[in-house]
Amino acid sequence: MNLQTFYSSVGGNYDGIIRQLKTEERITKYLRMFLADPSFSQLTDSFSAQDCATAFRAAHTLKGVCLNLGIADLQFSASQLTENLRKGSFDADSAGLLDKVRSDYDTVISLLKELFD
Amino acid sequence: MEQLIEKKDEKPRILIVDDSEINQQMLNDIVSSQYEVDFADNGRIAIDKVTSHSADYYSLMMLDLNMPELGGFDVLGALRTNDLLDHLPIVVISSETDDAQIEKAYTLGAMDFISKPYNDNIVLKRISNILALFAKTRKLEDLVVRQFYDKEKNNQFMINVLANAVEFRNGESADHIIHIRAFTAIILHALREIAPQYNFDSDTISEIVNASSLHDLGKISIPSEILNKPGKFTDDEFKTMKEHSAIGAGILEKSEGFKTSSFLRTSWDICRWHHERWNGTGYPDGLKGDEIPISAQVVALADCYDALISRRTYKDPYPHDVAIKMILNGECGLFNPVLMEVLKKVEPDLRNGFDKKLLRSLEIEEINESAREVLNSL
């Protein structure tokens, strides 16, 4: 597993991210931080607590971080969830959108663990 | 003047406000080579940091919109309410794609909006452009303030030369003018604080303070043997002496520009009416209560207090406490009850009113504030 494989597996574009962040070292530094980023657990916690405002903020933050790191699939699903929650209340689609975020997130995390092994 | 222009040798300081550690780190990596960086994890911390430092501590804020505690919109709102946006440009950084939200940020006073993903060079360029624009505006402001200050200062010098000429002839020291100005300034500031109906702006205060120098202008035409007579006046002499208020006003009326100059008009009020008293027992017109302009009421009080605590040819100085008591007891005629409240409040400041440094700092502040007000009204 290298960065190129990682990016193609998460829907991203290695060339784009290396243009943006210049060095693999820098990309790696941020990806390591992503492993510790609390946004996703905040998102699931706030779903359990039925706290839509916090869920919106967490989804929004997760989307932003993915946008910055070029993690495209997760960025897309997080973005859809963000827009679903913007109105301030959960609806029939919310849980399904969260499931999509969860599966994209799990993919990213397992790939990252592999990458840093 | 020196304190108006702050020299900063150190790098400009940027406050990065974002709840995400990754975002903080990414922005830090982009800007830290050229700027000092400080962080706030949410809006509340950001506001605390900005308000606990001087206005120029941070040169720019990079602000996320979605944060716990207080979000970016709340920060913009709070800074605007506190008039801090004039000094601190805000660049909103967000992955927000909703145009309405971005527009809202601009409406609330954001200078610029940077969206993710960040491009290092573009972020740096935008920051440096904004800082350059702010620095240029600041420089222009300082230039205008300096010119305004110099002109105002020259006007004050001329007024003081004239006022001192009057007072020297009067056998009083130049300190009398300094005292009157200091006491008038102290009383006006306190009056503005405790009585909301007198919401003077700094222009008005400095105008009244300047005009107070001229309160005894009319004494210039009182014969010196009366002016400097030791001991009590005869009735006729007192009558002549009392004419100085009307004479001073007359001199001002004949001055060019009297009709249009608010300074001359204020000086006229003070010259003519600084011996009027609240219950109508003063002179020359026997005005009562609020018929007497507040400027003249304040200068009358300042004049009265200074007369009591100063040595005159006909009396020894009274100690401060005695002078205050005499005024409060109505021994120098009655004053506006509100001014008596003010007197009780500023009594400790009056005791220190001789401090010329205090007076100078009051005046410099006043002039600077006036200049800023002029600028802000453009």
Coordinates of C-alpha atoms in Angstrom, one line a residue:
Chain A
M1 CA 0.0 0.0 0.0
N2 CA 1.3 3.4 -1.0
L3 CA -0.2 6.8 -1.3
Q4 CA -1.1 6.3 -4.9
T5 CA -3.0 3.1 -4.2
F6 CA -4.7 4.7 -1.1
Y7 CA -6.0 7.6 -3.1
S8 CA -7.3 5.5 -6.0
S9 CA -9.1 3.3 -3.4
V10 CA -10.9 6.2 -1.8
G11 CA -12.0 7.8 -5.0
G12 CA -9.3 10.4 -4.8
N13 CA -6.7 11.8 -7.2
Y14 CA -3.0 11.4 -6.1
D15 CA -1.8 13.9 -8.7
G16 CA -4.2 16.5 -7.4
I17 CA -3.3 16.1 -3.8
I18 CA 0.5 16.1 -4.4
R19 CA 0.0 19.3 -6.4
Q20 CA -1.9 20.8 -3.6
L21 CA 0.3 19.7 -0.6
K22 CA 3.6 19.4 -2.5
T23 CA 5.2 16.5 -0.5
E24 CA 4.2 13.0 0.5
E25 CA 5.6 13.8 3.9
R26 CA 3.0 16.5 4.4
I27 CA 0.2 14.4 3.1
T28 CA 1.2 11.6 5.4
K29 CA 1.3 13.9 8.4
Y30 CA -2.3 15.0 7.8
L31 CA -3.5 11.5 7.1
R32 CA -2.1 10.3 10.4
M33 CA -3.9 13.1 12.1
F34 CA -7.1 12.0 10.3
L35 CA -6.9 8.7 12.2
A36 CA -7.3 10.7 15.5
D37 CA -9.9 13.2 14.1
P38 CA -13.0 13.0 16.4
S39 CA -15.5 14.2 13.8
F40 CA -16.8 10.8 12.8
S41 CA -17.3 9.5 16.4
Q42 CA -19.0 12.9 17.2
L43 CA -21.3 12.3 14.3
T44 CA -22.4 8.8 15.4
D45 CA -22.7 9.9 19.0
S46 CA -24.9 12.8 18.1
F47 CA -27.1 10.5 16.0
S48 CA -27.5 8.2 19.0
A49 CA -28.3 11.3 21.1
Q50 CA -30.7 12.6 18.4
D51 CA -28.7 15.9 18.5
C52 CA -29.1 17.1 15.0
A53 CA -27.2 20.4 15.4
T54 CA -24.1 18.6 16.6
A55 CA -24.5 15.9 13.9
F56 CA -24.7 18.7 11.3
R57 CA -21.5 20.3 12.6
A58 CA -19.6 17.0 12.8
A59 CA -20.7 16.0 9.2
H60 CA -19.7 19.5 8.0
T61 CA -16.3 19.2 9.7
L62 CA -15.7 15.7 8.3
K63 CA -16.6 16.9 4.8
G64 CA -14.2 19.8 5.2
V65 CA -11.3 17.7 6.3
C66 CA -11.9 15.2 3.5
L67 CA -12.0 18.1 1.0
N68 CA -8.6 19.3 2.2
L69 CA -7.1 15.8 2.1
G70 CA -8.7 14.8 -1.2
I71 CA -10.6 11.8 0.3
A72 CA -13.3 12.0 -2.3
D73 CA -15.8 9.2 -1.6
L74 CA -16.1 10.1 2.1
Q75 CA -16.2 13.8 1.2
F76 CA -19.1 13.1 -1.1
S77 CA -21.1 11.0 1.4
A78 CA -20.4 13.4 4.2
S79 CA -21.4 16.3 2.1
Q80 CA -24.8 14.6 1.3
L81 CA -25.4 14.0 4.9
T82 CA -24.4 17.6 5.8
E83 CA -27.0 18.9 3.3
N84 CA -29.6 16.5 4.7
L85 CA -29.0 17.8 8.2
R86 CA -28.8 21.5 7.4
K87 CA -32.5 22.0 8.0
G88 CA -32.0 21.1 11.7
S89 CA -33.9 17.8 12.0
F90 CA -33.4 14.2 11.1
D91 CA -35.6 12.7 8.5
A92 CA -36.3 9.3 6.8
D93 CA -33.1 9.6 4.7
S94 CA -30.7 10.6 7.4
A95 CA -29.9 7.1 8.8
G96 CA -29.2 5.7 5.3
L97 CA -26.9 8.6 4.5
L98 CA -25.1 8.0 7.8
D99 CA -24.7 4.3 6.8
K100 CA -23.0 5.4 3.6
V101 CA -20.7 7.8 5.5
R102 CA -19.9 4.9 7.9
S103 CA -19.0 2.5 5.2
D104 CA -16.8 5.1 3.4
Y105 CA -15.2 6.0 6.7
D106 CA -14.4 2.4 7.6
T107 CA -12.8 1.9 4.2
V108 CA -10.6 5.0 4.7
I109 CA -9.6 3.9 8.2
S110 CA -8.7 0.4 7.3
L111 CA -6.7 1.6 4.3
L112 CA -4.9 4.1 6.4
K113 CA -4.0 1.5 9.0
E114 CA -2.6 -0.7 6.3
L115 CA -0.7 2.3 4.9
F116 CA 0.9 3.1 8.2
D117 CA 1.7 -0.5 9.2
Chain B
M1 CA 1.6 62.0 18.5
E2 CA 4.2 59.2 18.8
Q3 CA 1.7 56.8 20.2
L4 CA -0.5 57.1 17.1
I5 CA 1.9 55.4 14.9
E6 CA 2.8 52.0 16.1
K7 CA 5.9 50.6 14.8
K8 CA 5.8 46.8 14.5
D9 CA 9.1 45.0 13.8
E10 CA 7.7 41.6 14.5
K11 CA 5.7 39.5 12.1
P12 CA 2.0 40.2 11.8
R13 CA 0.0 37.8 14.0
I14 CA -2.8 35.6 12.6
L15 CA -5.4 34.0 14.8
I16 CA -6.6 30.7 13.3
V17 CA -10.1 29.9 14.6
D18 CA -11.1 26.3 13.8
D19 CA -12.3 23.4 15.9
S20 CA -10.6 20.8 13.7
E21 CA -7.0 20.1 14.6
I22 CA -6.1 19.0 11.1
N23 CA -7.4 22.2 9.6
Q24 CA -5.5 24.2 12.2
Q25 CA -2.4 22.3 11.4
M26 CA -2.8 22.7 7.6
L27 CA -3.4 26.5 7.8
N28 CA -0.5 26.8 10.2
D29 CA 1.8 25.0 7.8
I30 CA 0.8 27.4 5.1
V31 CA 1.2 30.7 7.0
S32 CA 3.7 30.1 9.7
S33 CA 6.7 30.8 7.6
Q34 CA 5.6 34.4 7.2
Y35 CA 3.3 35.1 10.2
E36 CA 3.1 34.6 13.9
V37 CA 0.2 32.1 14.5
D38 CA -2.2 31.7 17.4
F39 CA -5.1 29.3 17.6
A40 CA -8.6 29.2 19.0
D41 CA -10.6 26.0 19.1
N42 CA -14.0 27.8 19.0
G43 CA -15.7 31.1 18.7
R44 CA -15.8 31.9 22.4
I45 CA -12.1 31.4 22.8
A46 CA -11.5 33.5 19.7
I47 CA -13.5 36.5 21.1
D48 CA -11.8 36.1 24.5
K49 CA -8.4 36.2 22.8
V50 CA -9.2 39.2 20.6
T51 CA -10.8 41.3 23.4
S52 CA -8.1 40.5 25.9
H53 CA -5.4 42.0 23.7
S54 CA -4.8 45.4 22.3
A55 CA -6.6 46.2 19.0
D56 CA -3.5 45.7 17.0
Y57 CA -2.3 42.4 18.6
Y58 CA -3.8 40.3 15.8
S59 CA -3.4 41.5 12.3
L60 CA -5.9 39.0 10.8
M61 CA -8.3 36.3 11.7
M62 CA -8.9 33.1 9.8
L63 CA -12.3 32.0 10.8
D64 CA -14.2 28.7 10.4
L65 CA -18.0 28.9 10.3
N66 CA -19.1 25.6 11.9
M67 CA -17.7 25.3 15.4
P68 CA -19.0 24.2 18.8
E69 CA -19.7 26.8 21.5
L70 CA -19.8 29.8 19.2
G71 CA -19.7 29.6 15.4
G72 CA -18.2 31.9 12.9
F73 CA -21.3 34.0 12.4
D74 CA -21.5 34.6 16.1
V75 CA -17.9 35.7 16.1
L76 CA -18.4 38.1 13.3
G77 CA -21.5 39.5 15.0
A78 CA -19.7 40.0 18.3
L79 CA -16.7 41.7 16.8
R80 CA -18.9 44.0 14.8
T81 CA -20.9 44.9 17.9
N82 CA -17.6 45.8 19.6
D83 CA -16.4 47.8 16.6
L84 CA -13.4 45.5 16.2
L85 CA -13.9 44.7 12.6
D86 CA -12.3 48.1 11.6
H87 CA -9.0 46.9 13.0
L88 CA -9.1 43.2 12.4
P89 CA -9.8 41.8 8.9
I90 CA -11.5 38.5 8.9
V91 CA -11.0 35.8 6.3
V92 CA -13.6 33.1 6.5
I93 CA -12.3 29.6 5.8
S94 CA -14.9 27.0 5.3
S95 CA -15.9 24.0 3.2
E96 CA -19.3 25.7 3.0
T97 CA -20.7 25.5 -0.5
D98 CA -24.1 27.1 0.3
D99 CA -24.0 30.5 -1.3
A100 CA -26.5 31.9 1.2
Q101 CA -24.0 31.1 4.0
I102 CA -21.1 32.7 2.2
E103 CA -23.1 35.8 1.5
K104 CA -24.1 36.0 5.1
A105 CA -20.5 35.9 6.1
Y106 CA -19.7 38.8 3.8
T107 CA -22.7 40.7 5.0
L108 CA -21.6 40.3 8.6
G109 CA -18.3 41.9 7.7
A110 CA -15.9 39.1 6.5
M111 CA -13.3 40.6 4.2
D112 CA -12.8 37.4 2.2
F113 CA -13.8 33.8 1.8
I114 CA -11.3 31.0 1.2
S115 CA -12.8 27.6 0.4
K116 CA -11.2 24.2 0.7
P117 CA -9.1 22.6 -0.5
Y118 CA -6.5 25.3 0.3
N119 CA -3.9 26.3 -2.2
D120 CA -0.8 27.5 -0.3
N121 CA 0.1 30.3 -2.7
I122 CA -3.4 31.6 -3.1
V123 CA -4.0 31.6 0.6
L124 CA -0.8 33.5 1.2
K125 CA -1.5 36.0 -1.6
R126 CA -4.9 36.8 -0.3
I127 CA -3.7 37.3 3.2
S128 CA -0.9 39.6 2.1
N129 CA -3.2 41.6 -0.1
I130 CA -5.7 42.1 2.7
L131 CA -2.9 43.1 5.1
A132 CA -1.4 45.5 2.6
L133 CA -4.8 47.1 2.0
F134 CA -5.4 47.5 5.7
A135 CA -1.9 48.9 6.3
K136 CA -2.5 51.5 3.5
T137 CA -5.8 52.6 5.0
R138 CA -4.2 52.8 8.4
K139 CA -1.4 54.9 7.1
L140 CA -3.8 57.3 5.4
E141 CA -5.8 57.5 8.6
D142 CA -2.7 58.4 10.6
L143 CA -1.8 61.0 8.1
V144 CA -5.2 62.7 8.3
V145 CA -5.2 62.4 12.1
R146 CA -1.7 64.0 12.3
Q147 CA -2.8 66.9 10.2
F148 CA -6.0 67.4 12.1
Y149 CA -4.0 67.1 15.3
D150 CA -1.4 69.8 14.2
K151 CA -4.1 72.2 13.2
E152 CA -6.1 71.7 16.3
K153 CA -3.0 72.1 18.4
N154 CA -2.1 75.4 16.7
N155 CA -5.6 76.7 17.3
Q156 CA -5.3 75.7 21.0
F157 CA -2.0 77.6 21.2
M158 CA -3.6 80.7 19.9
I159 CA -6.5 80.5 22.2
N160 CA -4.1 79.9 25.1
V161 CA -1.9 82.9 24.2
L162 CA -5.0 85.1 24.2
A163 CA -6.4 83.6 27.4
N164 CA -3.1 83.9 29.2
A165 CA -2.7 87.6 28.1
V166 CA -6.1 88.2 29.8
E167 CA -5.1 86.3 32.9
F168 CA -1.7 88.0 33.3
R169 CA -3.3 91.4 33.2
N170 CA -5.7 90.1 35.7
G171 CA -2.8 89.3 38.1
E172 CA -3.5 85.6 37.9
S173 CA -1.1 83.0 36.9
A174 CA -1.2 81.0 33.7
D175 CA -2.2 78.1 36.0
H176 CA -5.7 79.5 36.2
I177 CA -6.3 78.7 32.5
I178 CA -4.8 75.2 32.9
H179 CA -7.0 74.6 36.0
I180 CA -10.2 75.8 34.3
R181 CA -9.5 73.6 31.3
A182 CA -8.7 70.6 33.5
F183 CA -11.7 71.0 35.8
T184 CA -14.0 71.6 32.8
A185 CA -12.8 68.5 31.1
I186 CA -13.1 66.4 34.2
I187 CA -16.6 67.7 35.0
L188 CA -17.8 67.2 31.4
H189 CA -16.6 63.6 31.2
A190 CA -18.3 62.7 34.5
L191 CA -21.5 64.6 33.5
R192 CA -21.6 62.6 30.3
E193 CA -21.3 59.4 32.3
I194 CA -24.0 60.0 35.0
A195 CA -26.5 62.1 33.0
P196 CA -27.6 60.5 29.7
Q197 CA -29.3 63.7 28.5
Y198 CA -25.7 65.1 28.1
N199 CA -24.3 62.7 25.6
F200 CA -21.5 65.0 24.4
D201 CA -19.3 63.6 21.7
S202 CA -15.6 64.2 22.0
D203 CA -15.7 67.2 19.6
T204 CA -18.2 69.0 21.8
I205 CA -16.1 68.3 24.9
S206 CA -12.9 69.7 23.4
E207 CA -14.8 72.7 22.0
I208 CA -16.2 73.5 25.5
V209 CA -12.8 72.9 27.1
N210 CA -11.1 75.2 24.5
A211 CA -13.8 77.8 24.9
S212 CA -13.4 77.7 28.7
S213 CA -10.0 79.3 28.3
L214 CA -11.7 82.5 27.1
H215 CA -14.3 82.8 29.9
D216 CA -12.7 86.0 31.3
L217 CA -11.9 87.5 27.9
G218 CA -13.9 90.6 28.8
K219 CA -11.6 91.4 31.7
I220 CA -9.2 92.8 29.0
S221 CA -11.2 96.0 29.1
I222 CA -11.6 96.3 32.8
P223 CA -9.3 99.0 34.3
S224 CA -6.4 97.4 36.0
E225 CA -6.7 99.3 39.2
I226 CA -10.1 97.6 39.6
L227 CA -8.9 94.3 38.4
N228 CA -6.0 94.2 40.7
K229 CA -7.5 96.0 43.7
P230 CA -6.7 94.3 47.0
G231 CA -9.6 94.1 49.3
K232 CA -13.3 94.6 48.8
F233 CA -14.8 96.4 45.8
T234 CA -17.1 99.4 46.2
D235 CA -20.5 98.9 44.7
D236 CA -19.5 100.9 41.6
E237 CA -16.3 98.9 41.2
F238 CA -18.2 95.7 41.5
K239 CA -20.6 96.9 38.9
T240 CA -17.8 97.7 36.5
M241 CA -16.1 94.3 37.3
K242 CA -19.3 92.5 36.5
E243 CA -19.4 94.0 33.0
H244 CA -16.6 91.7 31.9
S245 CA -19.0 88.9 31.0
A246 CA -21.1 91.0 28.6
I247 CA -17.9 92.7 27.3
G248 CA -16.3 89.3 26.5
A249 CA -19.4 88.2 24.7
G250 CA -19.4 91.5 22.8
I251 CA -15.8 91.0 21.6
L252 CA -16.7 87.5 20.3
E253 CA -19.8 88.8 18.5
K254 CA -17.6 91.2 16.6
S255 CA -15.2 88.5 15.5
E256 CA -15.2 87.3 11.9
G257 CA -17.2 84.1 11.4
F258 CA -19.1 84.5 14.7
K259 CA -22.4 83.5 13.0
T260 CA -21.1 80.3 11.6
S261 CA -18.5 79.2 14.1
S262 CA -19.8 76.8 16.8
F263 CA -16.6 77.4 18.7
L264 CA -17.2 81.1 18.9
R265 CA -20.8 80.6 19.8
T266 CA -19.9 78.2 22.6
S267 CA -17.2 80.8 23.8
W268 CA -19.9 83.5 23.7
D269 CA -22.2 81.4 25.9
I270 CA -19.4 80.8 28.4
C271 CA -18.2 84.4 28.4
R272 CA -21.6 85.9 28.9
W273 CA -23.1 83.4 31.2
H274 CA -20.3 81.9 33.4
H275 CA -21.5 84.1 36.3
E276 CA -25.2 83.1 36.0
R277 CA -26.6 80.9 38.8
W278 CA -29.2 78.1 38.8
N279 CA -31.7 80.0 40.8
G280 CA -31.4 83.2 38.8
T281 CA -29.3 85.2 41.2
G282 CA -26.3 85.5 38.8
Y283 CA -25.4 88.1 36.2
P284 CA -25.6 89.7 33.6
D285 CA -29.0 88.3 32.5
G286 CA -30.3 86.5 35.7
L287 CA -30.9 83.4 33.7
K288 CA -32.4 80.4 35.6
G289 CA -32.0 76.7 35.5
D290 CA -31.6 75.2 32.0
E291 CA -31.8 78.7 30.4
I292 CA -28.1 78.7 31.2
P293 CA -26.3 76.6 28.6
I294 CA -24.6 73.6 30.1
S295 CA -21.2 74.7 28.9
A296 CA -21.5 77.9 30.9
Q297 CA -22.8 76.0 33.9
V298 CA -19.8 73.7 33.9
V299 CA -17.3 76.5 33.4
A300 CA -19.0 78.5 36.2
L301 CA -18.5 75.6 38.6
A302 CA -14.9 75.1 37.5
D303 CA -14.2 78.8 37.8
C304 CA -15.8 78.9 41.2
Y305 CA -13.9 76.0 42.6
D306 CA -10.6 77.4 41.2
A307 CA -11.3 80.8 42.7
L308 CA -11.8 79.2 46.1
I309 CA -8.7 77.0 46.1
S310 CA -6.4 79.8 44.6
R311 CA -4.7 82.7 46.3
R312 CA -6.1 86.0 45.2
T313 CA -5.0 89.5 46.2
Y314 CA -8.0 89.7 48.5
K315 CA -8.0 86.1 50.0
D316 CA -5.9 83.1 51.0
P317 CA -6.6 79.8 49.3
Y318 CA -9.1 77.5 50.9
P319 CA -8.2 73.8 51.3
H320 CA -9.8 71.5 48.7
D321 CA -12.2 69.9 51.2
V322 CA -13.4 73.3 52.5
A323 CA -13.9 74.5 48.9
I324 CA -16.0 71.5 48.0
K325 CA -18.1 71.9 51.1
M326 CA -18.7 75.6 50.4
I327 CA -19.9 74.9 46.9
L328 CA -22.2 72.0 48.0
N329 CA -23.6 74.3 50.7
G330 CA -24.5 76.9 48.1
E331 CA -22.0 79.5 49.5
C332 CA -21.0 80.5 46.0
G333 CA -24.5 80.6 44.6
L334 CA -26.6 77.7 43.5
F335 CA -25.7 75.2 40.8
N336 CA -27.6 72.6 38.8
P337 CA -28.3 69.7 41.2
V338 CA -26.9 67.3 38.6
L339 CA -23.6 69.2 38.6
M340 CA -23.5 68.9 42.4
E341 CA -23.8 65.1 42.0
V342 CA -21.0 65.3 39.5
L343 CA -18.9 67.4 41.9
K344 CA -19.2 64.7 44.6
K345 CA -18.2 62.1 42.1
V346 CA -15.2 63.9 40.6
E347 CA -14.0 65.5 43.8
P348 CA -10.9 63.2 44.1
D349 CA -10.1 63.9 40.4
L350 CA -10.3 67.7 41.0
R351 CA -7.9 67.3 43.9
N352 CA -5.4 66.0 41.3
G353 CA -6.5 68.3 38.6
F354 CA -3.3 70.3 38.8
D355 CA -1.6 67.3 37.2
K356 CA -0.7 68.8 33.9
K357 CA 0.1 65.4 32.5
L358 CA -3.4 64.3 33.1
L359 CA -4.8 67.3 31.4
R360 CA -2.5 66.9 28.4
S361 CA -3.4 63.2 28.0
L362 CA -7.1 64.2 28.2
E363 CA -6.6 66.7 25.4
I364 CA -4.6 64.4 23.2
E365 CA -7.2 61.7 23.6
E366 CA -9.9 64.2 22.8
I367 CA -8.2 65.4 19.7
N368 CA -7.5 61.9 18.5
E369 CA -11.0 60.8 19.2
S370 CA -12.3 63.8 17.2
A371 CA -10.1 63.0 14.3
R372 CA -11.3 59.4 14.3
E373 CA -14.9 60.5 14.4
V374 CA -14.3 62.8 11.4
L375 CA -12.7 59.9 9.5
N376 CA -15.5 57.5 10.4
S377 CA -18.1 59.9 9.2
L378 CA -16.6 60.1 5.7

